[in-house]
PDB file of C-alpha atoms and ligand atoms in Angstrom:
ATOM      1  CA  MET A 849      93.151 150.818 -91.238  1.00 46.00           C
ATOM      2  CA  ARG A 850      95.762 150.225 -88.601  1.00 52.00           C
ATOM      3  CA  THR A 851      94.664 147.875 -85.905  1.00 52.00           C
ATOM      4  CA  ASP A 852      94.665 149.119 -82.313  1.00 54.00           C
ATOM      5  CA  GLU A 853      97.446 146.688 -81.636  1.00 55.00           C
ATOM      6  CA  SER A 854      99.724 148.139 -84.338  1.00 60.00           C
ATOM      7  CA  LYS A 855      98.945 151.711 -83.274  1.00 64.00           C
ATOM      8  CA  ASN A 856      99.935 151.003 -79.705  1.00 69.00           C
ATOM      9  CA  ARG A 857     102.970 148.903 -80.397  1.00 81.00           C
ATOM     10  CA  LYS A 858     106.268 150.625 -79.804  1.00 94.00           C
ATOM     11  CA  ARG A 859     108.674 151.127 -82.686  1.00 97.00           C
ATOM     12  CA  THR A 860     112.075 149.546 -83.269  1.00 98.00           C
ATOM     13  CA  GLU A 861     114.858 151.689 -84.731  1.00 98.00           C
ATOM     14  CA  LEU A 862     117.879 149.947 -86.252  1.00 98.00           C
ATOM     15  CA  HIS A 863     120.136 152.736 -87.558  1.00 98.00           C
ATOM     16  CA  ARG A 864     121.136 155.719 -85.436  1.00 98.00           C
ATOM     17  CA  HIS A 865     124.635 157.060 -84.780  1.00 98.00           C
ATOM     18  CA  LEU A 866     125.112 157.566 -81.041  1.00 98.00           C
ATOM     19  CA  ASP A 867     128.284 159.682 -81.382  1.00 97.00           C
ATOM     20  CA  VAL A 868     126.467 162.362 -83.396  1.00 94.00           C
ATOM     21  CA  SER A 869     123.097 162.215 -81.611  1.00 95.00           C
ATOM     22  CA  PHE A 870     123.008 165.222 -79.320  1.00 96.00           C
ATOM     23  CA  ARG A 871     120.019 167.167 -78.111  1.00 97.00           C
ATOM     24  CA  ALA A 872     120.262 170.708 -79.500  1.00 97.00           C
ATOM     25  CA  SER A 873     120.225 172.028 -75.923  1.00 97.00           C
ATOM     26  CA  THR A 874     123.017 169.682 -74.830  1.00 98.00           C
ATOM     27  CA  LEU A 875     125.219 170.505 -77.807  1.00 97.00           C
ATOM     28  CA  ALA A 876     124.813 174.232 -77.155  1.00 97.00           C
ATOM     29  CA  ASP A 877     125.445 173.761 -73.446  1.00 97.00           C
ATOM     30  CA  LEU A 878     128.600 171.670 -73.950  1.00 97.00           C
ATOM     31  CA  VAL A 879     130.109 173.962 -76.566  1.00 96.00           C
ATOM     32  CA  LYS A 880     129.679 176.867 -74.144  1.00 96.00           C
ATOM     33  CA  THR A 881     131.009 174.992 -71.094  1.00 96.00           C
ATOM     34  CA  LEU A 882     134.029 173.614 -72.949  1.00 96.00           C
ATOM     35  CA  GLY A 883     134.784 176.917 -74.698  1.00 95.00           C
ATOM     36  CA  ILE A 884     134.691 175.406 -78.200  1.00 93.00           C
ATOM     37  CA  SER A 885     134.310 177.702 -81.174  1.00 90.00           C
ATOM     38  CA  ALA A 886     131.174 176.694 -83.073  1.00 91.00           C
ATOM     39  CA  PRO A 887     128.852 178.145 -85.716  1.00 89.00           C
ATOM     40  CA  PHE A 888     126.130 178.572 -83.041  1.00 93.00           C
ATOM     41  CA  HIS A 889     125.750 180.150 -79.614  1.00 93.00           C
ATOM     42  CA  ASP A 890     122.570 178.653 -78.192  1.00 96.00           C
ATOM     43  CA  GLU A 891     119.974 175.939 -78.693  1.00 97.00           C
ATOM     44  CA  GLU A 892     117.975 178.021 -81.151  1.00 97.00           C
ATOM     45  CA  GLU A 893     121.047 178.602 -83.315  1.00 95.00           C
ATOM     46  CA  VAL A 894     121.842 174.861 -83.293  1.00 95.00           C
ATOM     47  CA  ARG A 895     118.426 174.422 -84.902  1.00 95.00           C
ATOM     48  CA  THR A 896     118.695 177.316 -87.349  1.00 93.00           C
ATOM     49  CA  LYS A 897     122.408 177.559 -88.155  1.00 91.00           C
ATOM     50  CA  PHE A 898     123.904 174.114 -87.532  1.00 92.00           C
ATOM     51  CA  TRP A 899     121.317 171.480 -88.367  1.00 94.00           C
ATOM     52  CA  VAL A 900     121.509 170.440 -92.005  1.00 90.00           C
ATOM     53  CA  THR A 901     117.983 170.310 -93.339  1.00 86.00           C
ATOM     54  CA  ARG A 902     118.465 171.344 -96.953  1.00 87.00           C
ATOM     55  CA  GLN A 903     119.984 169.109 -99.615  1.00 88.00           C
ATOM     56  CA  MET A 904     123.801 169.191 -99.604  1.00 84.00           C
ATOM     57  CA  GLY A 905     126.156 168.502-102.505  1.00 77.00           C
ATOM     58  CA  SER A 906     127.210 165.052-101.346  1.00 79.00           C
ATOM     59  CA  LEU A 907     127.640 162.666 -98.414  1.00 78.00           C
ATOM     60  CA  GLY A 908     131.188 164.009 -98.005  1.00 78.00           C
ATOM     61  CA  GLU A 909     129.894 167.528 -97.494  1.00 77.00           C
ATOM     62  CA  VAL A 910     127.601 166.295 -94.713  1.00 78.00           C
ATOM     63  CA  LEU A 911     130.390 164.261 -93.069  1.00 79.00           C
ATOM     64  CA  SER A 912     132.536 167.399 -92.920  1.00 76.00           C
ATOM     65  CA  CYS A 913     130.064 168.837 -90.358  1.00 81.00           C
ATOM     66  CA  PHE A 914     130.838 166.049 -87.878  1.00 86.00           C
ATOM     67  CA  GLY A 915     134.055 167.516 -86.416  1.00 90.00           C
ATOM     68  CA  ILE A 916     132.230 169.497 -83.750  1.00 93.00           C
ATOM     69  CA  PHE A 917     130.950 166.263 -82.164  1.00 95.00           C
ATOM     70  CA  GLN A 918     134.493 164.919 -81.789  1.00 95.00           C
ATOM     71  CA  GLN A 919     135.471 168.070 -79.910  1.00 95.00           C
ATOM     72  CA  VAL A 920     132.490 167.826 -77.596  1.00 97.00           C
ATOM     73  CA  LEU A 921     132.852 164.079 -76.806  1.00 97.00           C
ATOM     74  CA  ARG A 922     135.615 164.962 -74.384  1.00 97.00           C
ATOM     75  CA  THR A 923     135.004 163.238 -71.036  1.00 98.00           C
ATOM     76  CA  PRO A 924     133.366 160.007 -69.835  1.00 98.00           C
ATOM     77  CA  ALA A 925     130.684 162.065 -68.074  1.00 98.00           C
ATOM     78  CA  ILE A 926     129.753 163.736 -71.375  1.00 98.00           C
ATOM     79  CA  LEU A 927     129.562 160.407 -73.211  1.00 98.00           C
ATOM     80  CA  GLU A 928     127.389 158.994 -70.449  1.00 98.00           C
ATOM     81  CA  ARG A 929     125.066 162.013 -70.593  1.00 98.00           C
ATOM     82  CA  VAL A 930     124.701 161.831 -74.386  1.00 98.00           C
ATOM     83  CA  ALA A 931     123.844 158.107 -74.282  1.00 98.00           C
ATOM     84  CA  ARG A 932     121.346 158.543 -71.444  1.00 98.00           C
ATOM     85  CA  GLU A 933     119.604 161.422 -73.202  1.00 98.00           C
ATOM     86  CA  VAL A 934     119.329 159.500 -76.482  1.00 98.00           C
ATOM     87  CA  ILE A 935     117.490 156.709 -74.662  1.00 98.00           C
ATOM     88  CA  GLU A 936     115.294 159.132 -72.711  1.00 98.00           C
ATOM     89  CA  ASP A 937     114.298 160.877 -75.948  1.00 97.00           C
ATOM     90  CA  ALA A 938     113.705 157.552 -77.722  1.00 97.00           C
ATOM     91  CA  GLY A 939     111.432 156.445 -74.891  1.00 97.00           C
ATOM     92  CA  ALA A 940     109.525 159.725 -74.975  1.00 95.00           C
ATOM     93  CA  GLU A 941     109.037 159.263 -78.708  1.00 94.00           C
ATOM     94  CA  GLY A 942     107.457 155.825 -78.358  1.00 95.00           C
ATOM     95  CA  ILE A 943     110.478 153.760 -79.393  1.00 98.00           C
ATOM     96  CA  GLY A 944     110.607 150.442 -77.559  1.00 98.00           C
ATOM     97  CA  ALA A 945     113.903 149.103 -78.903  1.00 98.00           C
ATOM     98  CA  ILE A 946     116.849 150.860 -80.490  1.00 98.00           C
ATOM     99  CA  GLU A 947     120.197 149.866 -81.942  1.00 98.00           C
ATOM    100  CA  LEU A 948     122.761 152.629 -81.550  1.00 98.00           C
ATOM    101  CA  ARG A 949     126.062 152.595 -83.357  1.00 98.00           C
ATOM    102  CA  TYR A 950     129.264 154.495 -82.829  1.00 98.00           C
ATOM    103  CA  SER A 951     132.828 154.531 -84.057  1.00 98.00           C
ATOM    104  CA  PRO A 952     135.437 154.102 -81.276  1.00 98.00           C
ATOM    105  CA  SER A 953     138.119 155.724 -83.455  1.00 98.00           C
ATOM    106  CA  PHE A 954     135.923 158.722 -84.360  1.00 97.00           C
ATOM    107  CA  THR A 955     134.690 159.179 -80.777  1.00 97.00           C
ATOM    108  CA  SER A 956     138.169 159.233 -79.207  1.00 98.00           C
ATOM    109  CA  LYS A 957     140.005 160.982 -82.031  1.00 96.00           C
ATOM    110  CA  VAL A 958     140.138 164.390 -80.331  1.00 96.00           C
ATOM    111  CA  SER A 959     139.690 163.499 -76.648  1.00 97.00           C
ATOM    112  CA  GLY A 960     142.274 160.689 -76.675  1.00 97.00           C
ATOM    113  CA  LEU A 961     140.034 158.714 -74.292  1.00 98.00           C
ATOM    114  CA  SER A 962     140.877 155.022 -74.343  1.00 98.00           C
ATOM    115  CA  TRP A 963     138.314 153.070 -76.355  1.00 98.00           C
ATOM    116  CA  GLY A 964     137.487 150.963 -73.286  1.00 98.00           C
ATOM    117  CA  VAL A 965     136.817 154.016 -71.108  1.00 98.00           C
ATOM    118  CA  ALA A 966     134.594 155.515 -73.822  1.00 98.00           C
ATOM    119  CA  LEU A 967     132.653 152.248 -74.237  1.00 98.00           C
ATOM    120  CA  ASP A 968     132.082 151.955 -70.474  1.00 98.00           C
ATOM    121  CA  ALA A 969     130.799 155.544 -70.373  1.00 98.00           C
ATOM    122  CA  PHE A 970     128.353 154.956 -73.228  1.00 98.00           C
ATOM    123  CA  LEU A 971     127.179 151.717 -71.554  1.00 98.00           C
ATOM    124  CA  ARG A 972     126.544 153.500 -68.248  1.00 98.00           C
ATOM    125  CA  GLY A 973     124.434 156.069 -70.071  1.00 98.00           C
ATOM    126  CA  LEU A 974     122.474 153.415 -71.947  1.00 98.00           C
ATOM    127  CA  GLU A 975     121.810 151.489 -68.757  1.00 98.00           C
ATOM    128  CA  ALA A 976     120.649 154.595 -66.906  1.00 98.00           C
ATOM    129  CA  GLY A 977     118.392 155.525 -69.823  1.00 98.00           C
ATOM    130  CA  ALA A 978     117.024 152.000 -70.063  1.00 98.00           C
ATOM    131  CA  ARG A 979     116.285 151.890 -66.324  1.00 98.00           C
ATOM    132  CA  ALA A 980     114.352 155.151 -66.561  1.00 97.00           C
ATOM    133  CA  THR A 981     112.393 154.350 -69.727  1.00 97.00           C
ATOM    134  CA  GLY A 982     112.300 150.576 -70.252  1.00 97.00           C
ATOM    135  CA  VAL A 983     113.738 151.054 -73.766  1.00 98.00           C
ATOM    136  CA  ASN A 984     115.713 148.024 -74.939  1.00 98.00           C
ATOM    137  CA  ALA A 985     118.998 149.361 -76.344  1.00 98.00           C
ATOM    138  CA  GLY A 986     122.112 147.805 -77.857  1.00 98.00           C
ATOM    139  CA  LEU A 987     125.359 148.949 -79.459  1.00 98.00           C
ATOM    140  CA  ILE A 988     126.941 148.369 -82.857  1.00 98.00           C
ATOM    141  CA  CYS A 989     130.679 149.007 -83.305  1.00 98.00           C
ATOM    142  CA  ILE A 990     131.509 151.073 -86.392  1.00 98.00           C
ATOM    143  CA  VAL A 991     134.701 150.753 -88.376  1.00 98.00           C
ATOM    144  CA  THR A 992     135.383 154.194 -89.903  1.00 97.00           C
ATOM    145  CA  ARG A 993     136.558 153.699 -93.477  1.00 97.00           C
ATOM    146  CA  ASP A 994     138.486 156.971 -93.594  1.00 95.00           C
ATOM    147  CA  TYR A 995     141.036 155.925 -90.945  1.00 96.00           C
ATOM    148  CA  GLY A 996     142.269 153.067 -93.152  1.00 96.00           C
ATOM    149  CA  VAL A 997     142.804 149.336 -92.873  1.00 97.00           C
ATOM    150  CA  GLY A 998     145.124 149.422 -89.846  1.00 98.00           C
ATOM    151  CA  VAL A 999     142.610 151.185 -87.608  1.00 98.00           C
ATOM    152  CA  ALA A1000     139.859 148.982 -89.081  1.00 98.00           C
ATOM    153  CA  GLY A1001     141.719 145.911 -87.826  1.00 98.00           C
ATOM    154  CA  GLU A1002     142.165 147.464 -84.369  1.00 98.00           C
ATOM    155  CA  THR A1003     138.468 148.372 -84.263  1.00 98.00           C
ATOM    156  CA  ILE A1004     137.418 144.825 -85.110  1.00 98.00           C
ATOM    157  CA  ASP A1005     139.818 143.482 -82.449  1.00 98.00           C
ATOM    158  CA  PHE A1006     138.171 145.857 -79.962  1.00 98.00           C
ATOM    159  CA  ALA A1007     134.687 144.688 -80.984  1.00 98.00           C
ATOM    160  CA  ILE A1008     135.702 141.044 -80.596  1.00 98.00           C
ATOM    161  CA  GLN A1009     137.284 141.695 -77.174  1.00 98.00           C
ATOM    162  CA  ASN A1010     134.034 143.395 -76.114  1.00 98.00           C
ATOM    163  CA  LYS A1011     131.654 140.976 -77.796  1.00 97.00           C
ATOM    164  CA  ASP A1012     129.274 141.103 -74.850  1.00 97.00           C
ATOM    165  CA  ALA A1013     128.829 144.866 -75.354  1.00 98.00           C
ATOM    166  CA  PHE A1014     128.358 144.879 -79.144  1.00 98.00           C
ATOM    167  CA  LEU A1015     125.549 143.345 -81.178  1.00 98.00           C
ATOM    168  CA  ALA A1016     127.336 143.765 -84.503  1.00 98.00           C
ATOM    169  CA  VAL A1017     129.994 145.568 -86.503  1.00 98.00           C
ATOM    170  CA  ASP A1018     129.425 148.138 -89.241  1.00 98.00           C
ATOM    171  CA  LEU A1019     131.500 149.994 -91.829  1.00 98.00           C
ATOM    172  CA  ALA A1020     130.825 153.709 -92.395  1.00 97.00           C
ATOM    173  CA  GLY A1021     132.363 156.867 -93.818  1.00 94.00           C
ATOM    174  CA  ASN A1022     133.729 157.684 -97.258  1.00 92.00           C
ATOM    175  CA  GLU A1023     132.487 154.812 -99.418  1.00 93.00           C
ATOM    176  CA  GLU A1024     134.065 156.149-102.620  1.00 93.00           C
ATOM    177  CA  GLN A1025     137.668 156.473-101.469  1.00 95.00           C
ATOM    178  CA  PHE A1026     137.658 153.525 -99.050  1.00 97.00           C
ATOM    179  CA  PRO A1027     135.676 150.751-100.770  1.00 97.00           C
ATOM    180  CA  ASN A1028     134.466 147.533 -99.141  1.00 98.00           C
ATOM    181  CA  LYS A1029     137.145 145.349-100.750  1.00 98.00           C
ATOM    182  CA  MET A1030     139.771 147.009 -98.513  1.00 98.00           C
ATOM    183  CA  PHE A1031     138.158 145.563 -95.390  1.00 98.00           C
ATOM    184  CA  VAL A1032     137.640 141.866 -96.216  1.00 98.00           C
ATOM    185  CA  GLU A1033     140.058 140.440 -93.669  1.00 98.00           C
ATOM    186  CA  PRO A1034     138.879 142.285 -90.529  1.00 98.00           C
ATOM    187  CA  PHE A1035     135.218 141.580 -91.302  1.00 98.00           C
ATOM    188  CA  ARG A1036     136.003 137.893 -91.809  1.00 98.00           C
ATOM    189  CA  ARG A1037     137.456 137.849 -88.310  1.00 98.00           C
ATOM    190  CA  ALA A1038     134.378 139.607 -86.924  1.00 98.00           C
ATOM    191  CA  ARG A1039     132.070 137.016 -88.512  1.00 98.00           C
ATOM    192  CA  ASP A1040     134.260 134.159 -87.264  1.00 98.00           C
ATOM    193  CA  ALA A1041     133.912 135.614 -83.753  1.00 98.00           C
ATOM    194  CA  GLY A1042     130.126 135.456 -84.086  1.00 97.00           C
ATOM    195  CA  LEU A1043     129.412 139.171 -84.502  1.00 98.00           C
ATOM    196  CA  HIS A1044     126.575 140.254 -86.771  1.00 98.00           C
ATOM    197  CA  VAL A1045     127.471 142.460 -89.752  1.00 98.00           C
ATOM    198  CA  THR A1046     125.717 145.479 -91.238  1.00 98.00           C
ATOM    199  CA  ILE A1047     127.464 147.677 -93.822  1.00 98.00           C
ATOM    200  CA  HIS A1048     126.811 151.224 -95.042  1.00 98.00           C
ATOM    201  CA  ALA A1049     126.689 150.659 -98.811  1.00 98.00           C
ATOM    202  CA  GLY A1050     124.967 151.946-101.917  1.00 97.00           C
ATOM    203  CA  GLU A1051     124.666 155.364-100.287  1.00 94.00           C
ATOM    204  CA  ALA A1052     127.294 157.379-102.211  1.00 92.00           C
ATOM    205  CA  CYS A1053     128.287 154.522-104.557  1.00 96.00           C
ATOM    206  CA  GLY A1054     126.474 152.322-107.025  1.00 97.00           C
ATOM    207  CA  PRO A1055     125.082 148.787-106.710  1.00 98.00           C
ATOM    208  CA  GLU A1056     128.578 147.246-106.893  1.00 98.00           C
ATOM    209  CA  SER A1057     129.173 148.508-103.356  1.00 98.00           C
ATOM    210  CA  VAL A1058     126.129 146.576-102.134  1.00 98.00           C
ATOM    211  CA  TRP A1059     127.227 143.427-103.979  1.00 98.00           C
ATOM    212  CA  ASP A1060     130.647 143.703-102.293  1.00 98.00           C
ATOM    213  CA  ALA A1061     129.070 144.282 -98.880  1.00 98.00           C
ATOM    214  CA  LEU A1062     127.140 141.024 -99.341  1.00 98.00           C
ATOM    215  CA  ASP A1063     129.734 138.877-101.077  1.00 98.00           C
ATOM    216  CA  LEU A1064     133.011 140.173 -99.592  1.00 98.00           C
ATOM    217  CA  LEU A1065     131.972 141.328 -96.114  1.00 98.00           C
ATOM    218  CA  GLY A1066     129.039 139.021 -95.343  1.00 98.00           C
ATOM    219  CA  ALA A1067     126.558 141.812 -94.615  1.00 98.00           C
ATOM    220  CA  GLN A1068     123.276 140.584 -93.106  1.00 98.00           C
ATOM    221  CA  ARG A1069     121.774 144.066 -93.351  1.00 98.00           C
ATOM    222  CA  ILE A1070     122.708 147.109 -95.429  1.00 98.00           C
ATOM    223  CA  GLY A1071     122.785 150.704 -94.244  1.00 98.00           C
ATOM    224  CA  HIS A1072     120.776 152.610 -96.885  1.00 98.00           C
ATOM    225  CA  GLY A1073     121.483 150.502-100.029  1.00 98.00           C
ATOM    226  CA  ILE A1074     119.689 153.150-102.088  1.00 98.00           C
ATOM    227  CA  SER A1075     121.511 152.479-105.367  1.00 98.00           C
ATOM    228  CA  SER A1076     120.373 148.810-105.293  1.00 98.00           C
ATOM    229  CA  VAL A1077     117.324 150.015-107.195  1.00 98.00           C
ATOM    230  CA  LYS A1078     119.519 150.428-110.293  1.00 98.00           C
ATOM    231  CA  ASP A1079     120.284 146.701-110.481  1.00 98.00           C
ATOM    232  CA  ALA A1080     117.428 144.241-111.027  1.00 98.00           C
ATOM    233  CA  GLU A1081     119.610 141.220-110.168  1.00 98.00           C
ATOM    234  CA  LEU A1082     120.629 142.819-106.900  1.00 98.00           C
ATOM    235  CA  MET A1083     116.986 143.608-106.047  1.00 98.00           C
ATOM    236  CA  LYS A1084     116.191 139.900-106.561  1.00 98.00           C
ATOM    237  CA  ARG A1085     119.130 138.859-104.409  1.00 98.00           C
ATOM    238  CA  LEU A1086     118.132 141.164-101.523  1.00 98.00           C
ATOM    239  CA  ALA A1087     114.555 139.860-101.634  1.00 98.00           C
ATOM    240  CA  ARG A1088     115.573 136.211-102.010  1.00 98.00           C
ATOM    241  CA  ASP A1089     118.111 136.263 -99.179  1.00 98.00           C
ATOM    242  CA  GLY A1090     116.056 138.565 -96.965  1.00 98.00           C
ATOM    243  CA  VAL A1091     118.711 141.258 -96.559  1.00 98.00           C
ATOM    244  CA  LEU A1092     117.146 144.229 -94.783  1.00 98.00           C
ATOM    245  CA  LEU A1093     117.880 147.751 -96.007  1.00 98.00           C
ATOM    246  CA  GLU A1094     118.095 150.282 -93.164  1.00 98.00           C
ATOM    247  CA  ILE A1095     116.443 153.244 -94.876  1.00 98.00           C
ATOM    248  CA  CYS A1096     116.890 156.753 -93.459  1.00 98.00           C
ATOM    249  CA  PRO A1097     114.763 159.000 -95.720  1.00 97.00           C
ATOM    250  CA  THR A1098     115.890 162.413 -94.472  1.00 96.00           C
ATOM    251  CA  SER A1099     119.547 161.421 -94.554  1.00 95.00           C
ATOM    252  CA  ASN A1100     119.161 160.010 -98.074  1.00 96.00           C
ATOM    253  CA  PHE A1101     117.722 163.334 -99.218  1.00 95.00           C
ATOM    254  CA  VAL A1102     120.229 165.593 -97.445  1.00 93.00           C
ATOM    255  CA  THR A1103     123.323 163.596 -98.521  1.00 91.00           C
ATOM    256  CA  ARG A1104     121.972 163.462-102.099  1.00 91.00           C
ATOM    257  CA  SER A1105     121.756 159.656-102.237  1.00 92.00           C
ATOM    258  CA  ILE A1106     118.540 160.548-104.031  1.00 94.00           C
ATOM    259  CA  PRO A1107     118.272 163.618-106.286  1.00 93.00           C
ATOM    260  CA  SER A1108     114.756 164.474-105.019  1.00 95.00           C
ATOM    261  CA  TRP A1109     112.089 163.030-102.726  1.00 95.00           C
ATOM    262  CA  ASP A1110     110.197 161.733-105.772  1.00 95.00           C
ATOM    263  CA  ALA A1111     113.166 159.562-106.669  1.00 95.00           C
ATOM    264  CA  HIS A1112     113.345 157.713-103.319  1.00 97.00           C
ATOM    265  CA  PRO A1113     113.100 153.948-104.016  1.00 98.00           C
ATOM    266  CA  LEU A1114     111.562 152.948-100.657  1.00 98.00           C
ATOM    267  CA  LYS A1115     108.224 151.978-102.187  1.00 97.00           C
ATOM    268  CA  ARG A1116     109.957 150.036-104.961  1.00 98.00           C
ATOM    269  CA  PHE A1117     111.978 148.082-102.401  1.00 98.00           C
ATOM    270  CA  LEU A1118     108.792 147.174-100.549  1.00 98.00           C
ATOM    271  CA  ASP A1119     107.018 146.196-103.775  1.00 97.00           C
ATOM    272  CA  ALA A1120     109.989 143.970-104.672  1.00 98.00           C
ATOM    273  CA  GLY A1121     109.646 142.114-101.369  1.00 98.00           C
ATOM    274  CA  ILE A1122     112.876 143.500 -99.889  1.00 98.00           C
ATOM    275  CA  PRO A1123     112.779 143.953 -96.107  1.00 98.00           C
ATOM    276  CA  VAL A1124     113.234 147.597 -95.094  1.00 98.00           C
ATOM    277  CA  SER A1125     113.184 149.580 -91.863  1.00 98.00           C
ATOM    278  CA  LEU A1126     112.993 153.308 -91.131  1.00 98.00           C
ATOM    279  CA  SER A1127     115.583 155.177 -89.073  1.00 98.00           C
ATOM    280  CA  THR A1128     116.950 158.657 -88.372  1.00 98.00           C
ATOM    281  CA  ASP A1129     120.688 158.033 -89.016  1.00 97.00           C
ATOM    282  CA  ASP A1130     122.110 161.263 -87.527  1.00 95.00           C
ATOM    283  CA  PRO A1131     119.392 163.188 -85.651  1.00 94.00           C
ATOM    284  CA  GLY A1132     122.041 165.448 -84.077  1.00 93.00           C
ATOM    285  CA  ILE A1133     122.807 166.906 -87.468  1.00 93.00           C
ATOM    286  CA  PHE A1134     119.562 166.428 -89.434  1.00 94.00           C
ATOM    287  CA  GLY A1135     117.368 167.522 -86.510  1.00 95.00           C
ATOM    288  CA  VAL A1136     114.893 164.754 -87.271  1.00 96.00           C
ATOM    289  CA  THR A1137     112.895 162.338 -85.079  1.00 97.00           C
ATOM    290  CA  LEU A1138     111.745 158.832 -85.992  1.00 97.00           C
ATOM    291  CA  GLU A1139     108.138 160.029 -85.967  1.00 96.00           C
ATOM    292  CA  GLU A1140     109.064 162.702 -88.541  1.00 97.00           C
ATOM    293  CA  GLU A1141     110.713 160.052 -90.736  1.00 97.00           C
ATOM    294  CA  TYR A1142     107.443 158.100 -90.721  1.00 97.00           C
ATOM    295  CA  GLN A1143     105.493 161.267 -91.532  1.00 97.00           C
ATOM    296  CA  ARG A1144     107.819 162.097 -94.444  1.00 97.00           C
ATOM    297  CA  ALA A1145     107.587 158.534 -95.748  1.00 97.00           C
ATOM    298  CA  ARG A1146     103.806 158.909 -95.730  1.00 97.00           C
ATOM    299  CA  ARG A1147     103.626 162.416 -97.163  1.00 97.00           C
ATOM    300  CA  LEU A1148     106.573 162.437 -99.594  1.00 97.00           C
ATOM    301  CA  LEU A1149     107.066 158.765-100.464  1.00 97.00           C
ATOM    302  CA  GLY A1150     103.429 157.640-100.544  1.00 96.00           C
ATOM    303  CA  LEU A1151     103.577 154.903 -97.921  1.00 97.00           C
ATOM    304  CA  SER A1152     100.341 153.554 -96.439  1.00 97.00           C
ATOM    305  CA  ASP A1153      99.415 152.184 -93.022  1.00 96.00           C
ATOM    306  CA  ALA A1154      99.800 148.680 -94.441  1.00 97.00           C
ATOM    307  CA  ASP A1155     103.334 149.569 -95.577  1.00 97.00           C
ATOM    308  CA  PHE A1156     104.192 150.864 -92.107  1.00 97.00           C
ATOM    309  CA  ASP A1157     102.862 147.686 -90.520  1.00 97.00           C
ATOM    310  CA  ARG A1158     105.182 145.683 -92.764  1.00 98.00           C
ATOM    311  CA  ILE A1159     108.127 147.970 -92.017  1.00 98.00           C
ATOM    312  CA  ASP A1160     107.535 147.684 -88.277  1.00 97.00           C
ATOM    313  CA  ARG A1161     107.336 143.899 -88.533  1.00 97.00           C
ATOM    314  CA  TYR A1162     110.598 143.797 -90.501  1.00 98.00           C
ATOM    315  CA  ALA A1163     112.373 145.977 -87.918  1.00 98.00           C
ATOM    316  CA  ARG A1164     111.274 143.670 -85.112  1.00 98.00           C
ATOM    317  CA  LYS A1165     112.289 140.576 -87.082  1.00 98.00           C
ATOM    318  CA  TYR A1166     115.685 141.803 -88.266  1.00 98.00           C
ATOM    319  CA  THR A1167     116.925 143.541 -85.118  1.00 98.00           C
ATOM    320  CA  PHE A1168     120.179 142.174 -83.687  1.00 98.00           C
ATOM    321  CA  LEU A1169     118.872 142.814 -80.166  1.00 96.00           C
TER     322      LEU A1169
HETATM  323 ZN1   ZN B2433     124.499 155.785 -90.953  1.00 69.27          ZN
END
């Protein structure tokens, strides 16, 4: 049985990408207003034709759907609106604290907005959303692997210059072609500057990617880390050192990190004493809410109320907020 206290307590979400988290209605509205060609014409078609809800061939196939967001993130007012709406929706869903992450290079790639202008716009939106809802929100700065080491260094410099605005740095994108070992130097500088580190790893690649995230990049948390289950030594290390895995069940299914729901290792991570949290990853493309992630974890992955109490405690303990 869940206690009344745990039922009423608000949730903490640690892994959601701000730059691809649009309401269906907002995405449809912006595409129309900006005159962008898109595979949908209205809110309903965003849900039925754009959202990726079935299992894709790979993470890369899912990432290829992200271009539309870059075209829509065109002005500071749009960035501010997107950030405000994410917080409003989080508040309405019963989330009390949320870490949102975005990639400055991805966000400004098409618009050409300066990274500083884009950051200020996102911050205004977060503040407005927080004022309206009381949700505690913070930002993580993502280094996009696919833009290479040079841009990675510039992104880390930007995060360090704006240390007051960022809780942590992250590495995301194509894990196979741009492995962790390419990014040792910039992440060392980030750690030296006192920024927390979380790394997307073990999502498209095997356990070696998680080892490298820990040993080469100093990751304190891992985004996904699904393939860790294949390596008993790594499982012990994650449990021993208390490295939290930010698990996003729907994303793991859609990007084929797991071949089927039955194969999801969430329960095995919990049983091994590894801290885990539940998050939505990219709700603007998977069309999923945090509540639905919890429901799927219960229905498809066999988690109990006691498991959810543990998960909620871990999220509150391991947040960078
Ligand atoms: Zn992610």
